[in-house]
Amino acid sequence: MDALVVYESMYGNTKQIAEAVAEGLASRVRTEVVEVGSAPAQVGPEVGLLVVGGPTHAFSMSRASTRRSAAEQATEPLVSLRHGVREWLATLRTSSARLGSAAFDTRIAKPRMPGSAARGIAKRLRRLDIGAVAKAQSFYVTGGQGPLVEGELERHRLGATPPGALRR
């Protein structure tokens, strides 16, 4: 079984989490981490675990308008330039009934706002009949552009390999 980690990231925080998750999974299975603009339109039967992450914008997954707003606020070039996880999931095809999934997001630590891209991602994955192997996770950043709150990269390691994910 292979794992595929797909992420959308504006300022690099979600990319850091995706890379850390992929690093943790790679100790157990062959793992590829891909920015959403380069993600495959179809996940093949060799992939047994699909992990999808994105930033929380306006209480959910990003939209074209929220990505434009992020670009206007950015002090550095954005990581994800073409489209986001929302658009990718809308066209995703899979060829394995045994595909499991996990979802994560990054979001501002304070003030705690409602909504979560991870929950939206998990819902879209369920609609595609891709079962969850772990509860949606949020990782926190300080301020709109980050950086990650101290300890967030280490915290991912506690749950980097969801229970049962490698036994599918």
PDB file of C-alpha atoms in Angstrom:
ATOM      1  CA  MET A   1       0.000   0.000   0.000  1.00  0.00           C
ATOM      2  CA  ASP A   2       1.124   3.552  -0.766  1.00  0.00           C
ATOM      3  CA  ALA A   3       0.110   6.801   0.882  1.00  0.00           C
ATOM      4  CA  LEU A   4      -0.537  10.068  -0.931  1.00  0.00           C
ATOM      5  CA  VAL A   5      -0.484  13.370   0.958  1.00  0.00           C
ATOM      6  CA  VAL A   6      -2.068  16.260  -0.965  1.00  0.00           C
ATOM      7  CA  TYR A   7      -1.961  19.780   0.412  1.00  0.00           C
ATOM      8  CA  GLU A   8      -2.934  23.342  -0.364  1.00  0.00           C
ATOM      9  CA  SER A   9      -0.847  26.007   1.325  1.00  0.00           C
ATOM     10  CA  MET A  10      -0.766  29.770   1.061  1.00  0.00           C
ATOM     11  CA  TYR A  11       2.089  30.814   3.332  1.00  0.00           C
ATOM     12  CA  GLY A  12       3.860  27.468   3.827  1.00  0.00           C
ATOM     13  CA  ASN A  13       2.404  26.375   7.169  1.00  0.00           C
ATOM     14  CA  THR A  14       0.115  23.691   5.736  1.00  0.00           C
ATOM     15  CA  LYS A  15       2.990  22.522   3.520  1.00  0.00           C
ATOM     16  CA  GLN A  16       5.151  22.039   6.617  1.00  0.00           C
ATOM     17  CA  ILE A  17       2.482  19.908   8.284  1.00  0.00           C
ATOM     18  CA  ALA A  18       1.946  17.877   5.083  1.00  0.00           C
ATOM     19  CA  GLU A  19       5.671  17.187   4.800  1.00  0.00           C
ATOM     20  CA  ALA A  20       5.870  16.189   8.453  1.00  0.00           C
ATOM     21  CA  VAL A  21       2.883  13.828   8.088  1.00  0.00           C
ATOM     22  CA  ALA A  22       4.459  12.325   4.962  1.00  0.00           C
ATOM     23  CA  GLU A  23       7.750  11.879   6.795  1.00  0.00           C
ATOM     24  CA  GLY A  24       5.982   9.994   9.578  1.00  0.00           C
ATOM     25  CA  LEU A  25       4.097   7.771   7.138  1.00  0.00           C
ATOM     26  CA  ALA A  26       7.215   7.106   5.037  1.00  0.00           C
ATOM     27  CA  SER A  27       8.720   5.083   7.869  1.00  0.00           C
ATOM     28  CA  ARG A  28       5.943   2.519   7.295  1.00  0.00           C
ATOM     29  CA  VAL A  29       4.771   2.842   3.667  1.00  0.00           C
ATOM     30  CA  ARG A  30       5.899   4.396   0.413  1.00  0.00           C
ATOM     31  CA  THR A  31       4.614   7.964   0.627  1.00  0.00           C
ATOM     32  CA  GLU A  32       4.363  10.828  -1.824  1.00  0.00           C
ATOM     33  CA  VAL A  33       3.573  14.408  -0.837  1.00  0.00           C
ATOM     34  CA  VAL A  34       2.125  16.655  -3.552  1.00  0.00           C
ATOM     35  CA  GLU A  35       0.991  20.273  -3.750  1.00  0.00           C
ATOM     36  CA  VAL A  36      -2.648  20.305  -4.910  1.00  0.00           C
ATOM     37  CA  GLY A  37      -1.815  22.017  -8.228  1.00  0.00           C
ATOM     38  CA  SER A  38       0.283  18.960  -9.134  1.00  0.00           C
ATOM     39  CA  ALA A  39      -2.017  16.341  -7.600  1.00  0.00           C
ATOM     40  CA  PRO A  40      -3.314  13.562  -9.828  1.00  0.00           C
ATOM     41  CA  ALA A  41      -6.893  13.728 -11.095  1.00  0.00           C
ATOM     42  CA  GLN A  42      -7.256  10.026 -10.282  1.00  0.00           C
ATOM     43  CA  VAL A  43      -5.921   8.146  -7.279  1.00  0.00           C
ATOM     44  CA  GLY A  44      -4.915   4.689  -8.447  1.00  0.00           C
ATOM     45  CA  PRO A  45      -5.369   1.321  -6.743  1.00  0.00           C
ATOM     46  CA  GLU A  46      -1.805   1.338  -5.384  1.00  0.00           C
ATOM     47  CA  VAL A  47      -2.776   4.135  -2.970  1.00  0.00           C
ATOM     48  CA  GLY A  48      -4.361   2.834   0.219  1.00  0.00           C
ATOM     49  CA  LEU A  49      -4.266   6.041   2.241  1.00  0.00           C
ATOM     50  CA  LEU A  50      -5.105   9.538   1.021  1.00  0.00           C
ATOM     51  CA  VAL A  51      -4.271  12.394   3.394  1.00  0.00           C
ATOM     52  CA  VAL A  52      -5.600  15.819   2.371  1.00  0.00           C
ATOM     53  CA  GLY A  53      -4.878  19.134   4.037  1.00  0.00           C
ATOM     54  CA  GLY A  54      -5.528  22.799   3.485  1.00  0.00           C
ATOM     55  CA  PRO A  55      -5.715  26.143   5.233  1.00  0.00           C
ATOM     56  CA  THR A  56      -8.931  27.300   6.866  1.00  0.00           C
ATOM     57  CA  HIS A  57     -10.257  30.400   5.085  1.00  0.00           C
ATOM     58  CA  ALA A  58     -13.510  32.077   6.082  1.00  0.00           C
ATOM     59  CA  PHE A  59     -14.472  29.101   8.289  1.00  0.00           C
ATOM     60  CA  SER A  60     -13.894  26.361   5.659  1.00  0.00           C
ATOM     61  CA  MET A  61     -11.826  25.339   2.639  1.00  0.00           C
ATOM     62  CA  SER A  62     -10.401  28.156   0.558  1.00  0.00           C
ATOM     63  CA  ARG A  63     -12.234  29.590  -2.448  1.00  0.00           C
ATOM     64  CA  ALA A  64     -10.900  31.622  -5.353  1.00  0.00           C
ATOM     65  CA  SER A  65     -11.911  34.829  -3.538  1.00  0.00           C
ATOM     66  CA  THR A  66     -10.188  33.885  -0.272  1.00  0.00           C
ATOM     67  CA  ARG A  67      -7.040  32.859  -2.150  1.00  0.00           C
ATOM     68  CA  ARG A  68      -7.028  36.265  -3.872  1.00  0.00           C
ATOM     69  CA  SER A  69      -7.320  37.899  -0.462  1.00  0.00           C
ATOM     70  CA  ALA A  70      -4.424  35.775   0.859  1.00  0.00           C
ATOM     71  CA  ALA A  71      -2.310  36.812  -2.149  1.00  0.00           C
ATOM     72  CA  GLU A  72      -3.041  40.485  -1.455  1.00  0.00           C
ATOM     73  CA  GLN A  73      -1.896  40.088   2.155  1.00  0.00           C
ATOM     74  CA  ALA A  74       1.168  37.948   1.408  1.00  0.00           C
ATOM     75  CA  THR A  75       4.650  39.258   2.036  1.00  0.00           C
ATOM     76  CA  GLU A  76       6.193  36.272   0.213  1.00  0.00           C
ATOM     77  CA  PRO A  77       5.079  34.319  -2.901  1.00  0.00           C
ATOM     78  CA  LEU A  78       2.216  31.899  -2.237  1.00  0.00           C
ATOM     79  CA  VAL A  79       2.868  28.154  -2.244  1.00  0.00           C
ATOM     80  CA  SER A  80      -0.396  27.092  -3.952  1.00  0.00           C
ATOM     81  CA  LEU A  81      -0.992  29.271  -6.978  1.00  0.00           C
ATOM     82  CA  ARG A  82      -3.429  27.519  -9.320  1.00  0.00           C
ATOM     83  CA  HIS A  83      -6.364  26.073  -7.443  1.00  0.00           C
ATOM     84  CA  GLY A  84      -7.252  24.648  -4.058  1.00  0.00           C
ATOM     85  CA  VAL A  85      -8.303  21.429  -2.395  1.00  0.00           C
ATOM     86  CA  ARG A  86     -11.990  22.326  -2.863  1.00  0.00           C
ATOM     87  CA  GLU A  87     -11.632  22.330  -6.672  1.00  0.00           C
ATOM     88  CA  TRP A  88      -9.400  19.234  -6.705  1.00  0.00           C
ATOM     89  CA  LEU A  89     -11.851  17.201  -4.615  1.00  0.00           C
ATOM     90  CA  ALA A  90     -14.716  18.257  -6.900  1.00  0.00           C
ATOM     91  CA  THR A  91     -13.054  16.454  -9.814  1.00  0.00           C
ATOM     92  CA  LEU A  92     -11.190  13.644  -8.018  1.00  0.00           C
ATOM     93  CA  ARG A  93     -11.691  10.077  -9.185  1.00  0.00           C
ATOM     94  CA  THR A  94     -10.541   6.965  -7.354  1.00  0.00           C
ATOM     95  CA  SER A  95     -10.184   3.380  -8.428  1.00  0.00           C
ATOM     96  CA  SER A  96      -9.924   1.612  -5.088  1.00  0.00           C
ATOM     97  CA  ALA A  97     -12.808   0.655  -2.834  1.00  0.00           C
ATOM     98  CA  ARG A  98     -10.221   0.070  -0.086  1.00  0.00           C
ATOM     99  CA  LEU A  99      -8.960   3.655  -0.048  1.00  0.00           C
ATOM    100  CA  GLY A 100      -8.828   5.212   3.425  1.00  0.00           C
ATOM    101  CA  SER A 101      -8.451   8.894   4.208  1.00  0.00           C
ATOM    102  CA  ALA A 102      -7.427  11.482   6.757  1.00  0.00           C
ATOM    103  CA  ALA A 103      -7.945  15.255   6.660  1.00  0.00           C
ATOM    104  CA  PHE A 104      -6.150  18.141   8.332  1.00  0.00           C
ATOM    105  CA  ASP A 105      -6.051  21.900   8.251  1.00  0.00           C
ATOM    106  CA  THR A 106      -4.145  24.839   9.600  1.00  0.00           C
ATOM    107  CA  ARG A 107      -5.987  27.633  11.346  1.00  0.00           C
ATOM    108  CA  ILE A 108      -5.396  30.620  13.565  1.00  0.00           C
ATOM    109  CA  ALA A 109      -4.862  29.716  17.220  1.00  0.00           C
ATOM    110  CA  LYS A 110      -6.257  32.926  18.728  1.00  0.00           C
ATOM    111  CA  PRO A 111      -8.897  34.014  18.572  1.00  0.00           C
ATOM    112  CA  ARG A 112     -10.434  30.566  18.082  1.00  0.00           C
ATOM    113  CA  MET A 113     -12.875  30.873  15.233  1.00  0.00           C
ATOM    114  CA  PRO A 114     -15.580  28.413  14.227  1.00  0.00           C
ATOM    115  CA  GLY A 115     -15.254  26.325  11.096  1.00  0.00           C
ATOM    116  CA  SER A 116     -12.565  24.053   9.787  1.00  0.00           C
ATOM    117  CA  ALA A 117     -11.193  23.198   6.363  1.00  0.00           C
ATOM    118  CA  ALA A 118     -10.381  19.719   7.714  1.00  0.00           C
ATOM    119  CA  ARG A 119     -14.022  19.002   8.484  1.00  0.00           C
ATOM    120  CA  GLY A 120     -15.015  20.217   5.009  1.00  0.00           C
ATOM    121  CA  ILE A 121     -12.332  18.047   3.424  1.00  0.00           C
ATOM    122  CA  ALA A 122     -13.440  15.013   5.443  1.00  0.00           C
ATOM    123  CA  LYS A 123     -17.054  15.599   4.361  1.00  0.00           C
ATOM    124  CA  ARG A 124     -16.059  15.785   0.682  1.00  0.00           C
ATOM    125  CA  LEU A 125     -13.988  12.595   1.032  1.00  0.00           C
ATOM    126  CA  ARG A 126     -16.999  10.797   2.570  1.00  0.00           C
ATOM    127  CA  ARG A 127     -19.135  11.926  -0.396  1.00  0.00           C
ATOM    128  CA  LEU A 128     -16.565  10.221  -2.629  1.00  0.00           C
ATOM    129  CA  ASP A 129     -17.042   7.019  -0.584  1.00  0.00           C
ATOM    130  CA  ILE A 130     -13.538   7.251   0.850  1.00  0.00           C
ATOM    131  CA  GLY A 131     -13.688   6.115   4.461  1.00  0.00           C
ATOM    132  CA  ALA A 132     -11.913   8.024   7.213  1.00  0.00           C
ATOM    133  CA  VAL A 133      -9.256   6.227   9.214  1.00  0.00           C
ATOM    134  CA  ALA A 134      -8.748   9.159  11.589  1.00  0.00           C
ATOM    135  CA  LYS A 135     -10.676  12.139  12.905  1.00  0.00           C
ATOM    136  CA  ALA A 136     -10.052  15.453  11.107  1.00  0.00           C
ATOM    137  CA  GLN A 137      -7.156  17.345  12.723  1.00  0.00           C
ATOM    138  CA  SER A 138      -6.409  21.048  13.066  1.00  0.00           C
ATOM    139  CA  PHE A 139      -2.912  22.468  13.478  1.00  0.00           C
ATOM    140  CA  TYR A 140      -2.552  26.020  14.700  1.00  0.00           C
ATOM    141  CA  VAL A 141      -0.678  29.080  13.491  1.00  0.00           C
ATOM    142  CA  THR A 142      -0.007  32.406  15.168  1.00  0.00           C
ATOM    143  CA  GLY A 143      -1.639  35.128  13.112  1.00  0.00           C
ATOM    144  CA  GLY A 144      -2.951  34.882   9.585  1.00  0.00           C
ATOM    145  CA  GLN A 145       0.366  34.056   7.931  1.00  0.00           C
ATOM    146  CA  GLY A 146       1.889  32.007  10.723  1.00  0.00           C
ATOM    147  CA  PRO A 147       4.286  30.682  11.775  1.00  0.00           C
ATOM    148  CA  LEU A 148       3.025  27.429  13.269  1.00  0.00           C
ATOM    149  CA  VAL A 149       2.410  27.535  16.996  1.00  0.00           C
ATOM    150  CA  GLU A 150       5.368  26.042  18.849  1.00  0.00           C
ATOM    151  CA  GLY A 151       5.009  22.268  19.123  1.00  0.00           C
ATOM    152  CA  GLU A 152       2.593  21.758  16.214  1.00  0.00           C
ATOM    153  CA  LEU A 153       5.102  19.906  14.026  1.00  0.00           C
ATOM    154  CA  GLU A 154       5.930  17.621  16.930  1.00  0.00           C
ATOM    155  CA  ARG A 155       2.253  17.147  17.797  1.00  0.00           C
ATOM    156  CA  HIS A 156       1.549  15.713  14.346  1.00  0.00           C
ATOM    157  CA  ARG A 157       3.886  12.820  15.139  1.00  0.00           C
ATOM    158  CA  LEU A 158       1.581  11.602  17.898  1.00  0.00           C
ATOM    159  CA  GLY A 159      -1.117  10.909  15.311  1.00  0.00           C
ATOM    160  CA  ALA A 160       0.824  10.768  12.043  1.00  0.00           C
ATOM    161  CA  THR A 161      -0.160   7.167  11.436  1.00  0.00           C
ATOM    162  CA  PRO A 162      -3.860   6.854  12.223  1.00  0.00           C
ATOM    163  CA  PRO A 163      -4.866   3.611  13.976  1.00  0.00           C
ATOM    164  CA  GLY A 164      -5.701   0.984  11.387  1.00  0.00           C
ATOM    165  CA  ALA A 165      -4.511   3.141   8.474  1.00  0.00           C
ATOM    166  CA  LEU A 166      -1.780   0.734   7.497  1.00  0.00           C
ATOM    167  CA  ARG A 167      -3.882  -2.399   7.867  1.00  0.00           C
ATOM    168  CA  ARG A 168      -6.417  -1.544   5.137  1.00  0.00           C
TER     169      ARG A 168
END
